PDB file of C-alpha atoms in Angstrom:
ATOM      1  CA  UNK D   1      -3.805  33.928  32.194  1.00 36.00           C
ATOM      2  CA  UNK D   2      -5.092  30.718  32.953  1.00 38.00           C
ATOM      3  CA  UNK D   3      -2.269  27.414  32.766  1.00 36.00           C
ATOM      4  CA  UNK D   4      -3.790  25.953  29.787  1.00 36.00           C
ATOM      5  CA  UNK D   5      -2.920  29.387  27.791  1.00 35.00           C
ATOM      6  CA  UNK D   6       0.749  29.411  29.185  1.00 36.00           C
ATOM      7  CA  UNK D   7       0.938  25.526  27.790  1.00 35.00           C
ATOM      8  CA  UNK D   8      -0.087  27.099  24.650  1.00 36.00           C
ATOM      9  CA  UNK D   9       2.626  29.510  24.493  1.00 38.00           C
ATOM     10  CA  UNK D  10       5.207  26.977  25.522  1.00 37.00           C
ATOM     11  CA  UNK D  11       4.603  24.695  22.544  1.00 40.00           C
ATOM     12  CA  UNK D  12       4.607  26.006  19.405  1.00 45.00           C
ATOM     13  CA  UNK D  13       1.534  26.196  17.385  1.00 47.00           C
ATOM     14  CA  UNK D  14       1.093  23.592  14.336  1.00 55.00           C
ATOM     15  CA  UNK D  15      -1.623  21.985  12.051  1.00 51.00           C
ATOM     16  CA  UNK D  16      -1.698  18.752  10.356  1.00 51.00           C
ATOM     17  CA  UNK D  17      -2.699  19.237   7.034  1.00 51.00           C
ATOM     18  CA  UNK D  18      -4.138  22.633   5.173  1.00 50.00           C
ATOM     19  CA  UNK D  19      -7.490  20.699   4.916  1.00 49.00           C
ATOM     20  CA  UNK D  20      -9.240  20.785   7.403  1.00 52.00           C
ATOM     21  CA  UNK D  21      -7.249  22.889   9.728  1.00 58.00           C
ATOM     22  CA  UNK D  22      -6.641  20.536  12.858  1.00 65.00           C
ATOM     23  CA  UNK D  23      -4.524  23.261  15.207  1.00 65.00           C
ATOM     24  CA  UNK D  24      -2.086  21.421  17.327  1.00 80.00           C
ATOM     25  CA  UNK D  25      -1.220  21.434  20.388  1.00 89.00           C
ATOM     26  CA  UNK D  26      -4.480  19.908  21.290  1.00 91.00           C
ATOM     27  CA  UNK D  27      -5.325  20.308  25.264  1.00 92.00           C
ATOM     28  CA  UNK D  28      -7.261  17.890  26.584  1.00 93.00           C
ATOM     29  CA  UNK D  29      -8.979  17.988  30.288  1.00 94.00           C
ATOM     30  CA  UNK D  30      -9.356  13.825  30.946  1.00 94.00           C
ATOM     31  CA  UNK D  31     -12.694  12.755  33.019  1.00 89.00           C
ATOM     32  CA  UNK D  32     -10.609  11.678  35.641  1.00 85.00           C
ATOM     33  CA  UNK D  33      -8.836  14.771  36.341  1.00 86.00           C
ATOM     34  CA  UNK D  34      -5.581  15.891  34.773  1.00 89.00           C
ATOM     35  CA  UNK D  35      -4.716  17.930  30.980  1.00 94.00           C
ATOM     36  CA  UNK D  36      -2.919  16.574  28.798  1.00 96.00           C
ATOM     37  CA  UNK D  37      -1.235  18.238  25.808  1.00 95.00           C
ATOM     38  CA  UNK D  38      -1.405  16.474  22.337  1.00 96.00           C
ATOM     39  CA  UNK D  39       0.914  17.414  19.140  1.00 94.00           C
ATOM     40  CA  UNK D  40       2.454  15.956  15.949  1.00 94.00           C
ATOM     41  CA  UNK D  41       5.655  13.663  16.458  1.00 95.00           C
ATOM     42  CA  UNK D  42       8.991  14.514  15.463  1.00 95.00           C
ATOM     43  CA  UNK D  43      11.923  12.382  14.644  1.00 96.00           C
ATOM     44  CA  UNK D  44      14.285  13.839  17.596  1.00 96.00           C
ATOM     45  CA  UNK D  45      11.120  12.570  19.614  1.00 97.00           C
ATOM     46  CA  UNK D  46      12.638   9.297  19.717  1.00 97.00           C
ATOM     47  CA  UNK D  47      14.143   9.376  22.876  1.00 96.00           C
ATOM     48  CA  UNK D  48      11.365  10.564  25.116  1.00 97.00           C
ATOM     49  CA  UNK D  49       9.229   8.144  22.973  1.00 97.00           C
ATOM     50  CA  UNK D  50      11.785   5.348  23.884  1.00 96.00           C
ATOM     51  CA  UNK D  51      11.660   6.190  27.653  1.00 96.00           C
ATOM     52  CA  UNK D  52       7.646   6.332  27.701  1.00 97.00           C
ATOM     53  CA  UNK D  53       8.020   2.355  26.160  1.00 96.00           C
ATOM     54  CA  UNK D  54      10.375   1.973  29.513  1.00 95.00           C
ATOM     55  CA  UNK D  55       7.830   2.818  32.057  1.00 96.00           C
ATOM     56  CA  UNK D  56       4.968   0.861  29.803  1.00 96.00           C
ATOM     57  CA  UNK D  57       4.317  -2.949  31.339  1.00 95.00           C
ATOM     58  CA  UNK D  58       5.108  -6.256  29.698  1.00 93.00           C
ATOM     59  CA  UNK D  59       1.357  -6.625  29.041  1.00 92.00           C
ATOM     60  CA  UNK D  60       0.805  -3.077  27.525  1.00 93.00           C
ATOM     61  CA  UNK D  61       3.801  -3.540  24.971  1.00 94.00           C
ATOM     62  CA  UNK D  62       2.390  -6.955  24.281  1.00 92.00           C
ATOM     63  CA  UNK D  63      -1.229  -6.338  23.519  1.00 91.00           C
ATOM     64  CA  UNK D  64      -0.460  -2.949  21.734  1.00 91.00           C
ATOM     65  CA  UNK D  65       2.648  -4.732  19.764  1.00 92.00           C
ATOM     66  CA  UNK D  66       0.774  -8.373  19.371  1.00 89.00           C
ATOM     67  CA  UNK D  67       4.124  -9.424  20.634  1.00 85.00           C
ATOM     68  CA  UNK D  68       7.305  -8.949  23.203  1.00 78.00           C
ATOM     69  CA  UNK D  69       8.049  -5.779  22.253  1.00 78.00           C
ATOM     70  CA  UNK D  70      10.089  -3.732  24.683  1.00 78.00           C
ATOM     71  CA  UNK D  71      10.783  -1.005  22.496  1.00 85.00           C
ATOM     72  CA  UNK D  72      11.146   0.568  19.026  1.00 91.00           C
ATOM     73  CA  UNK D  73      13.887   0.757  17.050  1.00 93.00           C
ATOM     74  CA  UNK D  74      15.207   3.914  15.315  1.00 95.00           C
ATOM     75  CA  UNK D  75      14.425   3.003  11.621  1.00 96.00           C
ATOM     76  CA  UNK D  76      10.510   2.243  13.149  1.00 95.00           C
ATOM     77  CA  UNK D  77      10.715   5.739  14.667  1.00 97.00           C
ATOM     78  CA  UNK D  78      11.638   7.435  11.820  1.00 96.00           C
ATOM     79  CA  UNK D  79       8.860   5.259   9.512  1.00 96.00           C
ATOM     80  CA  UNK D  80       5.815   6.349  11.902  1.00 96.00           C
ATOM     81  CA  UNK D  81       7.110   9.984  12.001  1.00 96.00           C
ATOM     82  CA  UNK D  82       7.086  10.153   7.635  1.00 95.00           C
ATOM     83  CA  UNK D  83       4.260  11.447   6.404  1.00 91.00           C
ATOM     84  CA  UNK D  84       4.107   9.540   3.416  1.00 92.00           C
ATOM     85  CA  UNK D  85       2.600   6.833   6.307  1.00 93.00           C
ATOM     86  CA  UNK D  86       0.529   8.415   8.185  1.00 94.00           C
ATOM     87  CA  UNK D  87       0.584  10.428  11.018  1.00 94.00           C
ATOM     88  CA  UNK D  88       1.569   9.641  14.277  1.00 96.00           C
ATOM     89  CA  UNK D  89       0.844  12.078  17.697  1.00 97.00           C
ATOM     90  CA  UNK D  90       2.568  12.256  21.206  1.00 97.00           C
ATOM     91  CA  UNK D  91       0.528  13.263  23.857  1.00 97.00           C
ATOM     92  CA  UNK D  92       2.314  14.809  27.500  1.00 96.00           C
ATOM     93  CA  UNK D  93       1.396  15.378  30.392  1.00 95.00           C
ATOM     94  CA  UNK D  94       0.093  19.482  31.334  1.00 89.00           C
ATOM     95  CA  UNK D  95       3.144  20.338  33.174  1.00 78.00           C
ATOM     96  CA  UNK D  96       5.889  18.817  30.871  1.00 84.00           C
ATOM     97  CA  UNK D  97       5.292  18.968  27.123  1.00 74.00           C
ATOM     98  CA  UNK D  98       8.842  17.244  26.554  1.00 85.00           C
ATOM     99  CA  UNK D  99       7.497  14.271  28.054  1.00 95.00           C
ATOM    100  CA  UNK D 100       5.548  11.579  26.396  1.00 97.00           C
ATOM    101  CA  UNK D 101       2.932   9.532  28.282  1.00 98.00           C
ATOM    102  CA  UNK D 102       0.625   8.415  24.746  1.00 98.00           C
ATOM    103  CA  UNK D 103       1.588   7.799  21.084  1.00 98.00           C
ATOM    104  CA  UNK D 104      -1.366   7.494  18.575  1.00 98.00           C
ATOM    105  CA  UNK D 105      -0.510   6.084  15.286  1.00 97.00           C
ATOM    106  CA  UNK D 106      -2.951   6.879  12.205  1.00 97.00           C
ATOM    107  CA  UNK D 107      -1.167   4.972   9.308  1.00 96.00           C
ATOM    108  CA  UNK D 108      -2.498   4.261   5.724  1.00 95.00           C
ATOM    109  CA  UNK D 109      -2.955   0.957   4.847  1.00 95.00           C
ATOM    110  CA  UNK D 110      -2.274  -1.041   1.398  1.00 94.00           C
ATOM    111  CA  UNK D 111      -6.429  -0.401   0.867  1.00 94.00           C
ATOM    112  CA  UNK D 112      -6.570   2.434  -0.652  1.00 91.00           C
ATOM    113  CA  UNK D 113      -8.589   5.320   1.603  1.00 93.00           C
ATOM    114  CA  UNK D 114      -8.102   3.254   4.800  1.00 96.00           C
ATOM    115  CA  UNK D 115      -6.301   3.863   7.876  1.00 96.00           C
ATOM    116  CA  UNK D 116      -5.408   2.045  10.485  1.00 97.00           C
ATOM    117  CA  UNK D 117      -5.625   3.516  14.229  1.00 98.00           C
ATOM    118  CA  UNK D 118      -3.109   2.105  16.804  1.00 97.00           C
ATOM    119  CA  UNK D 119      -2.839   3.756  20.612  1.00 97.00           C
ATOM    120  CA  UNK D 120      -0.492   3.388  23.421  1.00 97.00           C
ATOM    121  CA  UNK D 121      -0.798   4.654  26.452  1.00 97.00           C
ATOM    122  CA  UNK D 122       0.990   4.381  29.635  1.00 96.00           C
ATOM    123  CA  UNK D 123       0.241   2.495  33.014  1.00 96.00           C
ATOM    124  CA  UNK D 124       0.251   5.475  34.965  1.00 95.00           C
ATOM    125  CA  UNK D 125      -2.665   7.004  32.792  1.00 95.00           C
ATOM    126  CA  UNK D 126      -4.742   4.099  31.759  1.00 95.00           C
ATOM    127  CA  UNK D 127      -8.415   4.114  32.822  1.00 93.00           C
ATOM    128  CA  UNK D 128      -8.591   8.125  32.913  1.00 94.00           C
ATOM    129  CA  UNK D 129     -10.317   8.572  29.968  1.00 95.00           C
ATOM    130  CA  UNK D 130      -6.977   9.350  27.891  1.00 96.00           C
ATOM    131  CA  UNK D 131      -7.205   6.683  24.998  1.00 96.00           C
ATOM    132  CA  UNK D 132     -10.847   7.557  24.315  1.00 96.00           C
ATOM    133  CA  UNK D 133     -10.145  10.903  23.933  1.00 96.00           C
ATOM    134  CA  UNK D 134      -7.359  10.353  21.693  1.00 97.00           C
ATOM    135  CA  UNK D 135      -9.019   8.148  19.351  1.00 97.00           C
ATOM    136  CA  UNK D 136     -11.760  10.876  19.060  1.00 95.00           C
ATOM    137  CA  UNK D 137      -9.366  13.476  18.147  1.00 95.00           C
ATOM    138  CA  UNK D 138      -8.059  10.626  15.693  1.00 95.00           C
ATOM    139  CA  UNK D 139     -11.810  10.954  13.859  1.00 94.00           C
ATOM    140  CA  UNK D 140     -11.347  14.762  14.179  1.00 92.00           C
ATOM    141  CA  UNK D 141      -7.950  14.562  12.055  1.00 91.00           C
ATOM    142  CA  UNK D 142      -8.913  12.384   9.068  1.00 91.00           C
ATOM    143  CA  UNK D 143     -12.171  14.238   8.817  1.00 87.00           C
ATOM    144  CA  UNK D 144     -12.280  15.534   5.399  1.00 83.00           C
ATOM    145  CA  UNK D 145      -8.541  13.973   3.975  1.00 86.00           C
ATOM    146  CA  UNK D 146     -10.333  11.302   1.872  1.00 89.00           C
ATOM    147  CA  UNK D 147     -10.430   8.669   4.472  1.00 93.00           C
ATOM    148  CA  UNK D 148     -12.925   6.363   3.758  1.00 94.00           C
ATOM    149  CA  UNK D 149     -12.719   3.857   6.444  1.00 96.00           C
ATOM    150  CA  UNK D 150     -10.927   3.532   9.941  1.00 97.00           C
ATOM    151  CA  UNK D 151      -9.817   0.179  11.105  1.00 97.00           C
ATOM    152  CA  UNK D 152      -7.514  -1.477  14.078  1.00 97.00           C
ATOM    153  CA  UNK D 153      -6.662  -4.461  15.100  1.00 95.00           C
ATOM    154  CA  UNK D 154      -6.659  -5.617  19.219  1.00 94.00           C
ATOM    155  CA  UNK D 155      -6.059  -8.481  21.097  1.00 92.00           C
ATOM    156  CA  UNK D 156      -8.947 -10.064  23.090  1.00 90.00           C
ATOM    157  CA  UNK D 157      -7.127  -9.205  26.211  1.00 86.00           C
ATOM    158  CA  UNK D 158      -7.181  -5.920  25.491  1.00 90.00           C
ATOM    159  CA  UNK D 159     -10.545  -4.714  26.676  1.00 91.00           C
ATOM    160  CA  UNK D 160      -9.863  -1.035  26.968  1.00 92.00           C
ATOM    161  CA  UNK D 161      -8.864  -0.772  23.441  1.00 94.00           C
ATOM    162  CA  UNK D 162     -12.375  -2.763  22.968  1.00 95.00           C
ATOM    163  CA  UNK D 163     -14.134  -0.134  24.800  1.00 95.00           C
ATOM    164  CA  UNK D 164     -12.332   2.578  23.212  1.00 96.00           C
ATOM    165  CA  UNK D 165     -13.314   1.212  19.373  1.00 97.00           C
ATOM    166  CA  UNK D 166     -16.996   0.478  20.397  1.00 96.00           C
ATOM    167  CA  UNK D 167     -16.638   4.149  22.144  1.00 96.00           C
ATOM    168  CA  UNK D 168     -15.889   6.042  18.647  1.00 96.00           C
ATOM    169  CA  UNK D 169     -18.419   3.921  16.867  1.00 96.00           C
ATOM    170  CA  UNK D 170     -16.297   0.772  15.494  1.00 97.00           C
ATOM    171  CA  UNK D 171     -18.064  -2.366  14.953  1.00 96.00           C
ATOM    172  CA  UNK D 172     -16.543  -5.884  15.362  1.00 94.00           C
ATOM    173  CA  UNK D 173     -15.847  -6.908  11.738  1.00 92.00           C
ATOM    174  CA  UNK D 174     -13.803 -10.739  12.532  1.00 78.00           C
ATOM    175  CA  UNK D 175     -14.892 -13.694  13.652  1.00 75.00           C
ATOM    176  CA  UNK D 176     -13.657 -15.064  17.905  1.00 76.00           C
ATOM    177  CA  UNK D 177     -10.093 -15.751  18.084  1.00 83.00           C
ATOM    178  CA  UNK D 178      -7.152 -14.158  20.039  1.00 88.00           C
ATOM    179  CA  UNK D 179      -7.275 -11.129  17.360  1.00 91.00           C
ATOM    180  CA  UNK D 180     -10.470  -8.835  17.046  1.00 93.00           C
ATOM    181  CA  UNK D 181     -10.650  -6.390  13.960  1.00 96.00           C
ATOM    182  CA  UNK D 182     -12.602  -3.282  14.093  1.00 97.00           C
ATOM    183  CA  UNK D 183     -13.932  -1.454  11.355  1.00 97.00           C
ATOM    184  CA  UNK D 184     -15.752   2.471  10.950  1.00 97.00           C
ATOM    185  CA  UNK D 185     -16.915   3.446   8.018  1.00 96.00           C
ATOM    186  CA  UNK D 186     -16.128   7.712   8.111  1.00 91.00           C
ATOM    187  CA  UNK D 187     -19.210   8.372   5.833  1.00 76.00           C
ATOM    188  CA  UNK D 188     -21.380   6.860   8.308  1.00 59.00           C
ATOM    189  CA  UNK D 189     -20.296   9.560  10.773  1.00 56.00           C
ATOM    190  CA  UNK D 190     -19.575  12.818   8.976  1.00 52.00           C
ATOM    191  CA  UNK D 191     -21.643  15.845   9.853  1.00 44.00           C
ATOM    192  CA  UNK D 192     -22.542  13.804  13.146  1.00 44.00           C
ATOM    193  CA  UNK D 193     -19.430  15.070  14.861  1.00 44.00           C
ATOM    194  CA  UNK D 194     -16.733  12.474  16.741  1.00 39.00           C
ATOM    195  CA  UNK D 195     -17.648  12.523  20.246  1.00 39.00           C
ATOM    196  CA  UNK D 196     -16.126  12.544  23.532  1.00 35.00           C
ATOM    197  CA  UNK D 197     -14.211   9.970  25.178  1.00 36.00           C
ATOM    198  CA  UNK D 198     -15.126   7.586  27.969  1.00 32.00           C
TER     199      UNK D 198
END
């Protein structure tokens, strides 16, 4: 048995909706070496999710956030783990599925249909490919739920998350200012497939 079948044993197996079947936990091998284990969040998650917004930098709280953010609060927690909102996923390292290096946030929006995509992802694993890949699983899991449209919103500093939008197929939709929206229409891409990260 190879050590991305024990992982599977060790977390227990889980989809997000009954249509289509997205099985969770998703392993992921990053371009830059490394597996990473991906699965739904729970509400007890808060502390490990807490600790991960510990070892994140000033400047990834603050372009992720849009402002001095050093962590979340319990209430926030509990909104981004109700699935009346949307659904939020905790990524881990391979060799500890407790902890939490990645939190990808896919919450509805007041439009009706749309979602909006939000990604965090540690220091210690930025530039390995990880956000990409997340986002692309993030295509994979509103496939066929009646999503219409996909949007986020980054801060010009934030190039990765630039890269990582123009990497899933997101267009620039605002005009220059410290703010950049990004916008993907999901009928433009169904039956095309979603892609592998950067």
């Amino acid at each position: 048995m190879d050590h991305a079948s024990s992982l599977l044993e060790c977390v227990p197996a889980e989809k997000i909706t009954d249509r289509p079947v997205i099985h969770l936990p998703r392993l992921t091998r990053l371009p830059a070496g490394g597996l990473t284990v991906t699965r739904t969040a729970r509400v007890e998650d808060f502390r490990a999710v807490q600790s991960m917004h510990a070892r994140c930098s000033v400047t990834s709280l603050a372009i992720r956030y849009f402002t001095a953010t050093e962590r979340l609060s319990r209430s926030t927690w509990t909104g981004l783990c109700d699935r009346e909102k949307g659904v939020t996923l905790l990524t881990g390292p391979g060799g500890d599925v407790r902890k939490v290096i990645a939190m990808t946030n896919i919450l509805c929006t007041h439009d009706s249909g749309v979602v909006e995509l939000a990604v965090l992802v540690e220091d210690a694993w930025q530039s390995r490919g990880l956000g990409s890949a997340l986002a692309s699983f993030a295509l994979e899991v509103i496939q066929g739920q009646g999503v219409r449209a996909l949007t986020a919103s980054v801060m010009t500093a934030n190039g990765r998350a630039m890269r990582m939008l123009r990497g899933i197929g997101a267009t620039r939709c605002s005009q220059p200012g410290p703010e950049v929206d990004f916008r993907l229409d999901i009928g433009s891409i169904q039956g095309a497939g979603t892609g592998a990260g950067r």
